[in-house]
Backbone as ProteinMPNN parsed JSONL, in Angstrom:
{"seq_chain_A": "MEIAGPGFLNLTLSRGFSAKELTRLRGDDRLGIAVVSNSKTVVVDYSAPNMAKEMHVGNLRSTVIGDALARMNRFAGHRVIARNQWATGALRSRC", "coords_chain_A": {"N_chain_A": [[1.133, -1.046, -0.089], [0.079, 2.114, -0.701], [1.119, 5.614, -0.095], [-1.222, 7.836, -2.25], [-1.051, 10.981, -3.203], [-3.393, 12.833, -1.54], [-5.493, 11.771, 0.327], [-5.757, 9.481, -0.724], [-5.021, 6.076, -2.111], [-2.947, 3.578, -3.124], [-3.502, 0.572, -3.901], [-1.105, -2.63, -3.87], [-2.153, -5.965, -5.464], [-0.569, -9.092, -5.262], [-0.431, -11.704, -7.989], [-0.42, -14.302, -7.321], [-2.089, -14.062, -5.024], [-4.673, -12.607, -6.029], [-5.439, -14.651, -8.169], [-5.577, -17.174, -6.621], [-7.416, -16.044, -4.939], [-9.487, -15.326, -7.045], [-10.062, -17.939, -8.394], [-11.189, -19.081, -6.265], [-13.467, -17.925, -5.808], [-14.762, -19.099, -7.71], [-16.268, -21.369, -8.36], [-18.912, -20.472, -6.794], [-21.315, -19.182, -6.807], [-22.3, -17.333, -5.393], [-20.593, -16.141, -4.702], [-18.934, -15.183, -2.468], [-20.528, -13.572, -0.488], [-22.19, -14.289, 2.127], [-25.891, -14.281, 2.548], [-27.414, -12.074, 4.043], [-28.768, -11.943, 8.031], [-30.783, -10.772, 9.8], [-33.78, -9.923, 7.45], [-34.341, -6.749, 5.713], [-36.935, -4.702, 4.57], [-35.54, -2.041, 2.014], [-35.84, 0.603, 0.624], [-35.221, 2.421, -2.665], [-35.274, 5.237, -4.286], [-34.83, 6.654, -6.981], [-33.938, 8.347, -9.361], [-35.3, 11.2, -10.849], [-36.661, 12.09, -13.385], [-37.7, 15.823, -14.608], [-40.402, 15.539, -16.739], [-41.229, 17.931, -18.313], [-38.328, 19.023, -19.4], [-35.614, 17.982, -21.489], [-33.708, 14.964, -21.259], [-30.562, 14.08, -20.297], [-27.19, 13.477, -19.021], [-26.969, 13.097, -16.372], [-29.533, 11.947, -15.768], [-29.873, 10.148, -16.473], [-27.669, 8.431, -14.631], [-28.609, 8.615, -11.816], [-30.201, 6.776, -12.496], [-28.749, 4.238, -13.17], [-27.024, 3.872, -11.114], [-29.354, 3.772, -8.671], [-30.563, 2.02, -9.661], [-28.333, -0.254, -9.396], [-27.337, 0.083, -6.394], [-30.078, -1.324, -5.434], [-30.133, -3.818, -6.679], [-28.306, -5.272, -5.41], [-29.147, -5.093, -2.601], [-31.05, -6.55, -2.97], [-29.478, -9.068, -3.951], [-28.493, -8.92, -1.325], [-30.182, -10.055, 0.222], [-32.336, -9.281, 1.208], [-35.9, -7.441, 1.418], [-36.581, -5.241, -1.441], [-38.021, -2.525, -2.128], [-38.493, -0.593, -4.864], [-37.932, 2.599, -6.79], [-39.152, 5.066, -9.242], [-39.069, 7.99, -9.073], [-40.76, 10.171, -10.537], [-42.673, 8.165, -10.969], [-43.981, 8.24, -8.826], [-44.681, 10.237, -7.286], [-47.732, 10.47, -5.667], [-47.1, 8.727, -3.504], [-44.921, 8.904, -2.268], [-45.697, 11.286, -0.789], [-47.22, 9.889, 1.206], [-45.064, 8.428, 2.388]], "CA_chain_A": [[0.014, 0.1, 0.252], [0.743, 3.273, -0.809], [-0.424, 7.046, -0.296], [-1.184, 8.628, -3.867], [-1.479, 12.188, -3.018], [-4.356, 13.308, -0.534], [-7.106, 11.182, -0.012], [-6.12, 8.422, -2.231], [-4.29, 5.021, -1.837], [-2.734, 2.548, -3.813], [-3.012, -1.084, -3.221], [-1.33, -3.313, -5.179], [-1.694, -7.447, -4.788], [0.51, -10.203, -6.078], [-0.565, -12.085, -8.923], [-1.09, -15.316, -6.901], [-3.022, -14.06, -4.377], [-5.392, -12.961, -7.115], [-5.386, -16.01, -8.602], [-5.904, -17.934, -5.481], [-8.801, -15.405, -4.675], [-10.119, -15.573, -8.269], [-10.191, -19.308, -8.64], [-12.316, -19.936, -4.719], [-14.59, -17.527, -6.399], [-15.472, -19.148, -9.904], [-17.383, -22.213, -7.824], [-19.469, -19.694, -5.624], [-22.295, -18.739, -6.724], [-23.226, -15.841, -4.196], [-19.236, -14.973, -4.914], [-18.543, -15.406, -1.104], [-21.333, -12.842, -0.122], [-23.418, -15.139, 2.651], [-26.951, -14.162, 2.974], [-28.596, -11.654, 5.833], [-29.367, -12.688, 9.299], [-32.463, -10.641, 9.875], [-33.529, -9.139, 6.284], [-34.759, -6.114, 6.452], [-36.996, -3.832, 3.804], [-34.971, -1.12, 1.622], [-36.759, 1.445, 0.003], [-34.299, 3.02, -3.246], [-36.185, 6.078, -4.779], [-33.919, 7.396, -7.934], [-34.338, 9.104, -10.798], [-35.982, 12.149, -11.454], [-36.257, 13.053, -14.737], [-38.409, 16.093, -15.626], [-40.52, 15.475, -18.047], [-41.053, 19.449, -19.207], [-37.18, 18.809, -20.087], [-34.607, 17.127, -22.183], [-33.783, 13.851, -20.619], [-29.588, 13.898, -19.698], [-26.978, 11.634, -18.601], [-27.772, 12.889, -14.862], [-30.944, 11.202, -15.295], [-29.125, 7.999, -17.065], [-26.648, 8.101, -13.547], [-29.209, 8.485, -11.153], [-31.111, 5.383, -12.622], [-27.987, 3.586, -12.909], [-27.164, 3.835, -9.141], [-29.575, 3.267, -8.187], [-30.692, -0.22, -9.42], [-27.576, -0.658, -8.76], [-28.182, -0.844, -5.156], [-31.44, -2.115, -5.452], [-29.611, -5.285, -6.474], [-27.278, -5.277, -4.126], [-29.656, -5.574, -1.644], [-31.905, -7.696, -3.121], [-28.671, -9.894, -3.911], [-28.038, -9.434, 0.127], [-31.423, -10.51, 1.257], [-32.973, -8.418, 1.735], [-36.776, -7.115, 0.674], [-36.404, -3.734, -1.47], [-39.151, -1.471, -2.686], [-37.353, 0.576, -5.531], [-38.909, 3.338, -7.556], [-38.269, 6.26, -9.7], [-39.399, 9.92, -8.342], [-41.668, 10.523, -11.078], [-43.976, 8.284, -11.192], [-44.442, 7.394, -7.769], [-45.334, 10.727, -5.9], [-47.908, 10.403, -4.573], [-46.972, 7.707, -2.887], [-43.865, 9.453, -1.259], [-46.329, 11.796, 0.136], [-48.051, 9.21, 2.471], [-44.656, 7.369, 3.184]], "C_chain_A": [[1.094, 1.786, -0.139], [0.118, 4.438, -0.881], [0.59, 7.173, -1.922], [-1.327, 9.733, -3.662], [-2.292, 12.016, -1.695], [-5.584, 12.659, -0.431], [-6.937, 9.45, -0.701], [-4.868, 7.034, -1.762], [-4.033, 4.286, -2.802], [-2.557, 1.442, -3.661], [-2.691, -1.841, -4.604], [-1.259, -5.103, -4.306], [-1.703, -7.846, -5.678], [-1.076, -11.085, -6.887], [-1.231, -13.484, -8.554], [-1.913, -15.363, -6.086], [-4.439, -13.282, -4.969], [-6.082, -14.375, -7.58], [-5.746, -16.703, -7.599], [-7.728, -17.343, -5.525], [-10.011, -15.236, -5.665], [-10.942, -17.127, -8.575], [-11.041, -20.167, -7.293], [-13.077, -19.184, -5.33], [-15.551, -18.187, -7.442], [-16.265, -20.154, -9.202], [-18.308, -21.648, -7.349], [-20.457, -19.062, -6.259], [-23.118, -17.58, -6.558], [-21.468, -15.385, -4.283], [-18.172, -14.886, -3.276], [-19.369, -14.49, -0.105], [-22.414, -13.761, 0.344], [-24.766, -14.356, 2.452], [-27.502, -13.241, 4.097], [-29.179, -12.62, 6.506], [-30.572, -12.547, 9.209], [-32.781, -9.371, 8.852], [-34.002, -7.807, 7.115], [-35.546, -5.205, 4.684], [-35.841, -2.328, 3.118], [-35.859, -0.095, 0.718], [-35.337, 2.354, -0.829], [-35.354, 3.829, -4.261], [-35.169, 6.607, -6.055], [-34.47, 7.557, -8.905], [-35.471, 9.738, -11.101], [-35.989, 12.916, -12.422], [-37.519, 14.284, -14.395], [-39.018, 15.864, -16.638], [-40.954, 16.798, -18.432], [-39.308, 19.36, -20.195], [-36.725, 18.032, -20.561], [-34.498, 16.307, -20.685], [-31.89, 14.243, -20.537], [-29.154, 12.659, -18.952], [-27.113, 12.344, -16.706], [-29.095, 12.258, -14.727], [-30.198, 9.808, -15.05], [-28.062, 7.713, -15.22], [-27.755, 7.648, -12.894], [-29.428, 6.87, -11.111], [-29.866, 4.267, -12.745], [-27.518, 2.749, -11.604], [-27.665, 3.818, -8.463], [-30.874, 2.155, -8.213], [-29.748, -1.077, -9.124], [-27.205, -1.047, -7.089], [-28.95, -1.182, -4.821], [-31.022, -3.858, -5.434], [-28.789, -5.866, -6.113], [-27.582, -5.548, -2.761], [-30.588, -6.622, -1.354], [-30.986, -9.268, -3.047], [-28.192, -10.76, -2.272], [-29.026, -10.532, 0.449], [-31.994, -9.695, 1.136], [-34.534, -7.607, 1.473], [-36.865, -5.604, 0.528], [-37.63, -3.472, -2.541], [-38.063, -0.418, -3.811], [-38.626, 0.926, -6.888], [-38.398, 4.161, -8.366], [-39.934, 7.385, -8.887], [-40.889, 9.748, -9.443], [-42.876, 9.992, -11.088], [-44.983, 7.416, -9.858], [-44.937, 8.681, -6.701], [-45.9, 11.687, -5.07], [-47.86, 9.453, -3.551], [-45.48, 8.339, -2.05], [-44.425, 11.081, 0.143], [-46.698, 11.226, 1.348], [-46.283, 8.42, 3.06], [-43.34, 8.302, 4.688]], "O_chain_A": [[2.219, 2.229, 0.093], [-0.975, 4.628, -1.416], [1.693, 6.963, -2.427], [-2.427, 9.84, -4.204], [-1.948, 11.189, -0.85], [-6.595, 12.987, -1.051], [-7.771, 8.6, -1.012], [-3.903, 7.315, -1.05], [-4.97, 4.213, -3.596], [-1.451, 1.078, -3.263], [-3.258, -1.884, -5.696], [-0.726, -5.453, -3.253], [-2.309, -7.554, -6.71], [-2.253, -11.083, -6.524], [-2.236, -13.905, -9.125], [-2.636, -16.357, -6.017], [-5.396, -13.417, -4.207], [-7.144, -14.889, -7.229], [-6.901, -16.979, -7.924], [-8.766, -17.88, -5.911], [-11.181, -15.06, -5.327], [-12.118, -17.306, -8.892], [-11.397, -21.344, -7.251], [-13.935, -19.984, -5.705], [-16.678, -17.889, -7.837], [-17.429, -19.821, -9.425], [-19.161, -22.535, -7.339], [-20.221, -17.863, -6.11], [-24.068, -17.058, -7.142], [-21.165, -14.256, -3.896], [-16.984, -14.585, -3.162], [-19.026, -14.543, 1.076], [-23.341, -14.118, -0.384], [-24.373, -13.311, 1.932], [-28.044, -13.778, 5.063], [-29.789, -13.629, 6.153], [-31.412, -13.363, 8.83], [-32.38, -8.223, 9.044], [-34.088, -7.616, 8.328], [-34.783, -5.105, 3.723], [-35.392, -1.612, 4.012], [-36.733, -0.685, 0.083], [-34.492, 2.899, -0.119], [-36.158, 3.198, -4.947], [-34.457, 7.376, -5.409], [-35.457, 6.946, -9.315], [-36.486, 9.183, -11.522], [-35.54, 14.059, -12.513], [-38.484, 13.749, -13.85], [-38.357, 15.923, -17.675], [-41.15, 16.553, -19.622], [-39.201, 19.597, -21.398], [-37.231, 16.946, -20.276], [-34.886, 16.627, -19.562], [-31.973, 15.375, -21.016], [-29.702, 11.649, -18.513], [-27.48, 11.477, -15.913], [-29.652, 12.089, -13.643], [-30.01, 8.957, -14.181], [-27.933, 6.54, -14.868], [-28.119, 6.494, -13.117], [-29.097, 6.027, -10.277], [-30.227, 3.195, -12.259], [-27.598, 1.575, -11.244], [-27.154, 3.826, -7.343], [-31.678, 1.695, -7.402], [-29.9, -2.234, -8.731], [-26.887, -2.158, -6.664], [-28.888, -1.541, -3.645], [-31.351, -4.765, -4.668], [-28.495, -7.006, -6.472], [-26.824, -6.017, -1.912], [-30.898, -7.273, -0.356], [-31.369, -10.282, -2.463], [-27.858, -11.899, -1.943], [-28.743, -11.66, 0.851], [-31.645, -9.566, -0.037], [-34.077, -6.519, 1.125], [-37.069, -4.793, 1.431], [-37.986, -4.146, -3.507], [-37.114, 0.289, -3.472], [-39.489, 0.309, -7.513], [-37.168, 4.186, -8.404], [-41.096, 7.341, -8.484], [-41.927, 9.226, -9.034], [-43.931, 10.622, -11.163], [-45.924, 6.625, -9.8], [-45.436, 8.441, -5.601], [-45.572, 12.659, -4.391], [-48.742, 9.488, -2.693], [-45.296, 7.804, -0.956], [-43.954, 11.58, 1.165], [-46.583, 11.821, 2.419], [-46.318, 7.866, 4.159], [-42.808, 7.611, 5.557]]}, "name": "protein", "num_of_chains": 1, "seq": "MEIAGPGFLNLTLSRGFSAKELTRLRGDDRLGIAVVSNSKTVVVDYSAPNMAKEMHVGNLRSTVIGDALARMNRFAGHRVIARNQWATGALRSRC"}
């Protein structure tokens, strides 16, 4: 490990370590990640495109990040409620 400027660290892994870990994970459908013992409900509210404006990369970024968070939580064993803001404005006021 080496410091690579303010707030940055460089980690160097040996090829042997990387190969061993990849081989270990190859046969594991869950890639070494256990299912959580106490599942929770996770609400992911993402992507708020303004229908009166053109779509832009910021809308796509929010959608991709929100979907990734929803998928990771589902994989961990949580119940996920994933909603786009523009489609659920009425639900937001009741939550």
